[in-house]
mmCIF file of C-alpha atoms (C1' of nucleotides) in Angstrom:
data_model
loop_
_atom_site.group_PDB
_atom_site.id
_atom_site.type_symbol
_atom_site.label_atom_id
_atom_site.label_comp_id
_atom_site.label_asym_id
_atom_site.label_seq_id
_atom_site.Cartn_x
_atom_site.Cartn_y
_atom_site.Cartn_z
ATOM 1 C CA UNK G 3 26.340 68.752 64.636
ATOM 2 C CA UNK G 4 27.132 68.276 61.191
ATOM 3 C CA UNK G 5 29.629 70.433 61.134
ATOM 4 C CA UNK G 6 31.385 68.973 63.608
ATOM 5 C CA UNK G 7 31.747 65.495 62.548
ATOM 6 C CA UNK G 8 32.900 67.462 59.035
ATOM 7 C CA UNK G 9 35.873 69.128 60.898
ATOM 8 C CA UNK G 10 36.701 65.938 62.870
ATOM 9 C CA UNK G 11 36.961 64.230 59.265
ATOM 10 C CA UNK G 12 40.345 65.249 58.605
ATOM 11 C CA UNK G 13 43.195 64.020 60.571
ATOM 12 C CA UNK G 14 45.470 67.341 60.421
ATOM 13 C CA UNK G 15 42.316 68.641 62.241
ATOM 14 C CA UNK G 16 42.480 65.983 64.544
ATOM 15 C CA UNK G 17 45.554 66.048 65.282
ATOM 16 C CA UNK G 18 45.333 69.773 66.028
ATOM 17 C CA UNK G 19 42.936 69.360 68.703
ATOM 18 C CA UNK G 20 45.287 66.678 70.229
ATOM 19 C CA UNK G 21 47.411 69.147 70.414
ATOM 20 C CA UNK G 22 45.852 71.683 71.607
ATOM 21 C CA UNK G 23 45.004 69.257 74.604
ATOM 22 C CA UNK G 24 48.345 70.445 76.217
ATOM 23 C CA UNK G 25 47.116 74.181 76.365
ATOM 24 C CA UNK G 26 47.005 77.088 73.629
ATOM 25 C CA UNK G 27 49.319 77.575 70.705
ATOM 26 C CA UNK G 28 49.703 80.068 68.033
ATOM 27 C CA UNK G 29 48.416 79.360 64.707
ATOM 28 C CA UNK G 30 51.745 79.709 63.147
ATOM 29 C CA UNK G 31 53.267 77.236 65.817
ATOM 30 C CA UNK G 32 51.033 74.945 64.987
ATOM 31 C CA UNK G 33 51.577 75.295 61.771
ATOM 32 C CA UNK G 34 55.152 74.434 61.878
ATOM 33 C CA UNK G 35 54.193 70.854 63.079
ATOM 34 C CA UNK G 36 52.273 69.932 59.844
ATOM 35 C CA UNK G 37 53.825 69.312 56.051
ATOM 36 C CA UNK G 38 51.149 71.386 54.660
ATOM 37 C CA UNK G 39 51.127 74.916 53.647
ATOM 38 C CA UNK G 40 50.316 78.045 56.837
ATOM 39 C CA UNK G 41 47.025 78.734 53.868
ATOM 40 C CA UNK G 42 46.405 75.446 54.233
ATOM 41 C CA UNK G 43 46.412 75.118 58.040
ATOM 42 C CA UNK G 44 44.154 78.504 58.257
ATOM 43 C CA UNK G 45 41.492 76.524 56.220
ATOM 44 C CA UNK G 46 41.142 73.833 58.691
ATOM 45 C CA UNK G 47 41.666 75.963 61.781
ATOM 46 C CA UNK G 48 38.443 77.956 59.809
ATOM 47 C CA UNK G 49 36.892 75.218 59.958
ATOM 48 C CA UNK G 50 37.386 73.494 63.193
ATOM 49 C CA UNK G 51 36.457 77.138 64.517
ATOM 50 C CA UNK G 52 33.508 76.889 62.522
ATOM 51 C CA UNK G 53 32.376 73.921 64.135
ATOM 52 C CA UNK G 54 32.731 75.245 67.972
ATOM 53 C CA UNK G 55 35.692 72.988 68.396
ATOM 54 C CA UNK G 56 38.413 75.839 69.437
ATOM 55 C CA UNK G 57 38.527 79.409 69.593
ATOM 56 C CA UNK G 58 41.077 82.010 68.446
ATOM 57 C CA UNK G 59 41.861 84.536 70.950
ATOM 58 C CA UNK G 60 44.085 87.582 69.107
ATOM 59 C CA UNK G 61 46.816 88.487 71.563
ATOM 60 C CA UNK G 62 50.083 90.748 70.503
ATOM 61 C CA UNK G 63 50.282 90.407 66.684
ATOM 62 C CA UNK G 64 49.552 86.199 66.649
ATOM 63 C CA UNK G 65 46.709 84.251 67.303
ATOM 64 C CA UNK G 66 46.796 81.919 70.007
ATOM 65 C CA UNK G 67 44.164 78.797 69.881
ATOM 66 C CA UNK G 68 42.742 76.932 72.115
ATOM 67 C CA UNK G 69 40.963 73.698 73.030
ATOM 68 C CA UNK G 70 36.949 73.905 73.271
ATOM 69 C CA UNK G 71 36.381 71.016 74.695
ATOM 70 C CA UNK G 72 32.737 71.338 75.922
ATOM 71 C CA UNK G 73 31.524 71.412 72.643
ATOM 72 C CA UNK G 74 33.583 67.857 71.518
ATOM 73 C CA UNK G 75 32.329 66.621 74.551
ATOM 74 C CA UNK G 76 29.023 67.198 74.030
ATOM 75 C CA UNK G 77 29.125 65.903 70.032
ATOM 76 C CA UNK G 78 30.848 62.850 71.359
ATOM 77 C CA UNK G 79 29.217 62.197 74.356
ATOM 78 C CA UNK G 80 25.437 63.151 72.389
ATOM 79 C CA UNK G 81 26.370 60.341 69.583
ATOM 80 C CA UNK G 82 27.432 58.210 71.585
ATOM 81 C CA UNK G 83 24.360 58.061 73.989
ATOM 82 C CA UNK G 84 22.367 57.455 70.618
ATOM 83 C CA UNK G 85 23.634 54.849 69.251
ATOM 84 C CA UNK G 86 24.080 53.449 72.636
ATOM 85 C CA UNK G 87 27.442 53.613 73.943
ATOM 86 C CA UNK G 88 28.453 54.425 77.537
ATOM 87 C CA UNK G 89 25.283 56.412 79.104
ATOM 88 C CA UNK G 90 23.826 54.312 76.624
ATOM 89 C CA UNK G 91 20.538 52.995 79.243
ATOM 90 C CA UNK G 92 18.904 52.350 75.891
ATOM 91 C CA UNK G 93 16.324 54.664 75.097
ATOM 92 C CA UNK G 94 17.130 58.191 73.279
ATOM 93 C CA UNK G 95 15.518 61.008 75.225
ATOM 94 C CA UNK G 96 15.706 64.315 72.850
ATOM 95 C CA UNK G 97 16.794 63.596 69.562
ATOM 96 C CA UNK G 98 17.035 66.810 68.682
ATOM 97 C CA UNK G 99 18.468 66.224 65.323
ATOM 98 C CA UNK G 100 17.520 68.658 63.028
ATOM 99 C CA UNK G 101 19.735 68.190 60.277
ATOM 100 C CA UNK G 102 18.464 70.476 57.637
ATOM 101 C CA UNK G 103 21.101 69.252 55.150
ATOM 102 C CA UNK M 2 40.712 55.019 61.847
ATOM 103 C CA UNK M 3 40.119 57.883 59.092
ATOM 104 C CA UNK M 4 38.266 55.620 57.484
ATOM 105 C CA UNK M 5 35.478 55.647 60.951
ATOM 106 C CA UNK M 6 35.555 59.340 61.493
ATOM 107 C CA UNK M 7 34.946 59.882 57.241
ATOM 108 C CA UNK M 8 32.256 57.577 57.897
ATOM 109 C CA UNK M 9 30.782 59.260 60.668
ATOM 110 C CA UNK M 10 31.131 62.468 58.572
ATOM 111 C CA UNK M 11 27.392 62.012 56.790
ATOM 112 C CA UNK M 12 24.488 63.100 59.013
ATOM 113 C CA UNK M 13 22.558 59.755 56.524
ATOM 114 C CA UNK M 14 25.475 57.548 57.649
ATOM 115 C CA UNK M 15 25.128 58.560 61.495
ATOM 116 C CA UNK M 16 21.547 58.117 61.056
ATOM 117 C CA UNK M 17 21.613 53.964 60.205
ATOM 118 C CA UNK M 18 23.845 53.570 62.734
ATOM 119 C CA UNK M 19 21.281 55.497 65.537
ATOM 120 C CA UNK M 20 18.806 53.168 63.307
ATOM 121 C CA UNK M 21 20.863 49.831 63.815
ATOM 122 C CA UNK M 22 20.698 49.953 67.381
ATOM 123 C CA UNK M 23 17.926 48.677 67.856
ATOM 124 C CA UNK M 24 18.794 45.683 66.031
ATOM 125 C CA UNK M 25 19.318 44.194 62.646
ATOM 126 C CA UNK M 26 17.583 45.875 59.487
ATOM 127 C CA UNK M 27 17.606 44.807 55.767
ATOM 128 C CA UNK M 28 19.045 47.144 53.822
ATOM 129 C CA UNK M 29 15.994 47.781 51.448
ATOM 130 C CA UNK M 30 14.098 48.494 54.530
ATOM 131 C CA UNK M 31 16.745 51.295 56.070
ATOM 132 C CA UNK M 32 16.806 52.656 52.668
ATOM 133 C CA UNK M 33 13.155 52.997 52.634
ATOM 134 C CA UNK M 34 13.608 55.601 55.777
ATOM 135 C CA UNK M 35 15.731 58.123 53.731
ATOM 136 C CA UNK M 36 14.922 60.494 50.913
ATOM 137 C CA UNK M 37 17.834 59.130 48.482
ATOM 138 C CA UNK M 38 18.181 56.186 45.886
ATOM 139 C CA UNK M 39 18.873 52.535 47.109
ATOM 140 C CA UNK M 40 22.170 52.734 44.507
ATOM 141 C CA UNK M 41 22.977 56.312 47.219
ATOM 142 C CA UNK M 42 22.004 54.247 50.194
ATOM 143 C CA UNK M 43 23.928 51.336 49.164
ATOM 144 C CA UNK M 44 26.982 53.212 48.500
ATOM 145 C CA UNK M 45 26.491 54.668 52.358
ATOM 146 C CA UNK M 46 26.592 51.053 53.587
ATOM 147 C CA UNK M 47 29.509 50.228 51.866
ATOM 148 C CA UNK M 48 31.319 53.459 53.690
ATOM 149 C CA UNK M 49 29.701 51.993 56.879
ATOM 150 C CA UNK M 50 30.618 48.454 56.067
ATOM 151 C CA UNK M 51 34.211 49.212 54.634
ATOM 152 C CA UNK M 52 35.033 51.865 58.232
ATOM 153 C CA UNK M 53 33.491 48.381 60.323
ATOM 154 C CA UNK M 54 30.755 49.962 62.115
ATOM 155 C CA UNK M 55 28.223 47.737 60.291
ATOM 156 C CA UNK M 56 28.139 44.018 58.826
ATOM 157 C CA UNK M 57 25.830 42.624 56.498
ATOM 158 C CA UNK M 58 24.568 39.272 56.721
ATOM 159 C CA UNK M 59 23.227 37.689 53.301
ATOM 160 C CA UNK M 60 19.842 35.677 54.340
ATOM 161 C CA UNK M 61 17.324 34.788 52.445
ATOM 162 C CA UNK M 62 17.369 37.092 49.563
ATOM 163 C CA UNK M 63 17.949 40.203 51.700
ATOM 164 C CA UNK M 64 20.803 41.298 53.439
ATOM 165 C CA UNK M 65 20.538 42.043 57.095
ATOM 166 C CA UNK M 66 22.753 44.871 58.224
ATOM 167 C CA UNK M 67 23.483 45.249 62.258
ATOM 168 C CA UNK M 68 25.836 47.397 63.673
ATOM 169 C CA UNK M 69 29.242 46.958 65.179
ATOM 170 C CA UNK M 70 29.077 48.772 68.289
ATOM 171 C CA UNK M 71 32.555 47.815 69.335
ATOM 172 C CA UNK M 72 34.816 49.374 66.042
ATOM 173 C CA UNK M 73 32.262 52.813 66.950
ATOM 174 C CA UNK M 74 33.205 52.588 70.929
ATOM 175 C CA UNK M 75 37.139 51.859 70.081
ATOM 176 C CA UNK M 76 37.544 54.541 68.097
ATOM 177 C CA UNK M 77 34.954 57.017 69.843
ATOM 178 C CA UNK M 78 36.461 56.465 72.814
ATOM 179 C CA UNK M 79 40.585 56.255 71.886
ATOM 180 C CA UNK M 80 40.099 59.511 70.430
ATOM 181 C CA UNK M 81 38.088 61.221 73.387
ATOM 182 C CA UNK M 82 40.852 59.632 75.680
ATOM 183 C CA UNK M 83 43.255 61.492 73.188
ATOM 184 C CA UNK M 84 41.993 64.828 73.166
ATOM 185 C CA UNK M 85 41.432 64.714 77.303
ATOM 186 C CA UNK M 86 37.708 63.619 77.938
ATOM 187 C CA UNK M 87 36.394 61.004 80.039
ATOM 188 C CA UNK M 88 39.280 58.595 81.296
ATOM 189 C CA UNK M 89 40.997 61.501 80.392
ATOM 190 C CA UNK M 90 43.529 62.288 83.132
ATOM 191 C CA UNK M 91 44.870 58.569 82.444
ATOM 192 C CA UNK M 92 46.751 58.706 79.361
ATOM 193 C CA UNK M 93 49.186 61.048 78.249
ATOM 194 C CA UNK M 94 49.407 62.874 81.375
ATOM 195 C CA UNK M 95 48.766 66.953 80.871
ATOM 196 C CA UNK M 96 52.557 68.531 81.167
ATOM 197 C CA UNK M 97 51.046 72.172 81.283
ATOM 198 C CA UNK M 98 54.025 72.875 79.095
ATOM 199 C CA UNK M 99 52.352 76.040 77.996
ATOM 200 C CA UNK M 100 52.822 78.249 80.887
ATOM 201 C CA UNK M 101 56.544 77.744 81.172
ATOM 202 C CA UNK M 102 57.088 81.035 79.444
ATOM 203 C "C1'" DG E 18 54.454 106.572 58.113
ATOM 204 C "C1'" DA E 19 57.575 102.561 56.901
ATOM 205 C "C1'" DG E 20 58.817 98.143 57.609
ATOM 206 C "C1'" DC E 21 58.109 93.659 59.429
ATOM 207 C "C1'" DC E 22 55.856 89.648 61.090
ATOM 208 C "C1'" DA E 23 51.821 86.504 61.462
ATOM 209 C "C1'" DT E 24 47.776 85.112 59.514
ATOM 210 C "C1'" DT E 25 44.140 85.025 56.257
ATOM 211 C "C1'" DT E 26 41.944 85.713 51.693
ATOM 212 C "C1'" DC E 27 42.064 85.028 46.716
ATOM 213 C "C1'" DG E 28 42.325 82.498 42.519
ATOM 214 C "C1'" DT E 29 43.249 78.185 40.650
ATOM 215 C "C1'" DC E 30 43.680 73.308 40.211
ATOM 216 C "C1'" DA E 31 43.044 68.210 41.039
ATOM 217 C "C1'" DT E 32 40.648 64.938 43.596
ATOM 218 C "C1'" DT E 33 36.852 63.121 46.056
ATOM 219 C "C1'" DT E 34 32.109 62.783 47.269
ATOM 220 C "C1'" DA E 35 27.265 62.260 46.769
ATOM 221 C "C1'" DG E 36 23.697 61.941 44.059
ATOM 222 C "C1'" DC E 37 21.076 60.058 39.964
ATOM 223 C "C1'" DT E 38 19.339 56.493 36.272
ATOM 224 C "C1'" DA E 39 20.049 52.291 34.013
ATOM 225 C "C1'" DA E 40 21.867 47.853 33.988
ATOM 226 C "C1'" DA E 41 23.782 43.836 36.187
ATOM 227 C "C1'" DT E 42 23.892 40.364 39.749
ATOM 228 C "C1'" DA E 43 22.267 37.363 43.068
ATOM 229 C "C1'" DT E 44 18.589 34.654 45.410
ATOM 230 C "C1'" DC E 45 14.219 32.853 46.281
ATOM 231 C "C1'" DT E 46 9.741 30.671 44.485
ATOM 232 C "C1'" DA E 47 6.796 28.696 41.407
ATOM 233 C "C1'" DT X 28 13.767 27.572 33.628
ATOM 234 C "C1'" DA X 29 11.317 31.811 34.253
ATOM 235 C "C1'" DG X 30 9.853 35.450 36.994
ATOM 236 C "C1'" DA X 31 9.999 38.414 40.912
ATOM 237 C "C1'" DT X 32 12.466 40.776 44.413
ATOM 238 C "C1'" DA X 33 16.650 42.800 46.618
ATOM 239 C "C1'" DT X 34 20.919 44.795 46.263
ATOM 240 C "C1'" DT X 35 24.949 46.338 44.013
ATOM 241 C "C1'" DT X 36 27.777 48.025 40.081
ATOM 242 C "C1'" DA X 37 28.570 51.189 36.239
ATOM 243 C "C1'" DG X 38 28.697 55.519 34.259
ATOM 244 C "C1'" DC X 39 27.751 60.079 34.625
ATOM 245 C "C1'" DT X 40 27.320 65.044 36.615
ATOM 246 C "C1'" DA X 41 27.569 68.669 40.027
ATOM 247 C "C1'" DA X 42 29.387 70.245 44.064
ATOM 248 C "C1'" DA X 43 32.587 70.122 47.854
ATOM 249 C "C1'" DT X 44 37.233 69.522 49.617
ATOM 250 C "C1'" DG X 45 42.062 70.156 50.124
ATOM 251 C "C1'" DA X 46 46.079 71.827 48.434
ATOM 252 C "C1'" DC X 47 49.180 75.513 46.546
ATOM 253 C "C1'" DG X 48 51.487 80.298 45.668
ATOM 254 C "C1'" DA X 49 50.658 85.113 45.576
ATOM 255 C "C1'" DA X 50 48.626 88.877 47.496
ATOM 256 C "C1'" DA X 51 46.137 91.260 51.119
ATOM 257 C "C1'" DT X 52 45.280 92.347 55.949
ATOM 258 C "C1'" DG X 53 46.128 93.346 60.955
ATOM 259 C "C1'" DG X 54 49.260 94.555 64.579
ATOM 260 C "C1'" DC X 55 53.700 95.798 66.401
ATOM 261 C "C1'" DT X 56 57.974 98.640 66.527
ATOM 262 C "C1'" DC X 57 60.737 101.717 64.928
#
DNA sequence: GAGCCATTTCGTCATTTAGCTAAATATCTA
DNA sequence: TAGATATTTAGCTAAATGACGAAATGGCTC
């Protein structure tokens, strides 16, 4: 959970999963789109990989990423409901927090 | 807008804000709920305060903090709407550009 | 195997963050 | 005014973050 709100910190990273809306790209190709360094853009892709937010699927010499949206949805949708947005009936059924920081 | 999601970034800053919704809370007595310093806590509500998901109301000695559900929504829900969840289809219509190969 | 391309890892640096204690600043009450 | 309480500011340290260039790795294609 944690480690998710961590990778959505950054806006490169959120930017990257804006893109990635639109379908899959290569890391490189995405890349190109930022003014930071390719070692740079590996760290965060790391990282939003890290946190469940895309995955990296290894097809003919690049790496193509995509969008994993379930898991965003479910951060988003999970926060939101606790602090009472949207679904937000009031009460907080499982709060399954277990934030061993 | 960096400013919310670098907020939301600290499982203790996500935490007052679940806290908060129940309704307003002096800041002595949220800080009493977490295993840090009230100089660490009050730095958190300054994050909180400075992003505009709280506000702090000075009264009578103590300063009540309550939450400001609408800056959270805005922002939760602009960016979900940007990466494709819930109103999703709506804006920024998906051009599956990616395919065209 | 050699070369090439795409991506990541490594080593380093500067900046930011989060935490602490101690001190300062209100604000209320007697 | 003095004292008590509540909260923040100041000053510090340790650790994490984000950035870079250089080097290493993993896959293709000769």
């Amino acid at each position: 959970m944690s480690e998710i709100f961590d990778a959505l910190a950054h806006p490169i990273r959120r930017e990257v999963l804006e893109l990635l809306k639109r379908g899959g790209m290569s890391a490189g190709e995405i890349a190109d789109r930022f003014p930071v360094s390719k070692p740079t853009m590996s760290g965060h892709f790391a990282k939003l990989k890290a946190a469940g937010l895309i995955r990296g699927e290894n097809r003919g010499g690049s790496i193509i990423y995509t969008l994993n949206l379930s898991t965003l949805e479910e951060a988003l949708l999970g926060f939101m409901g606790r602090v009472g947005i949207g679904s937000g009936a009031g009460e907080t059924p499982p709060t399954a927090e277990g934030e061993t920081t």
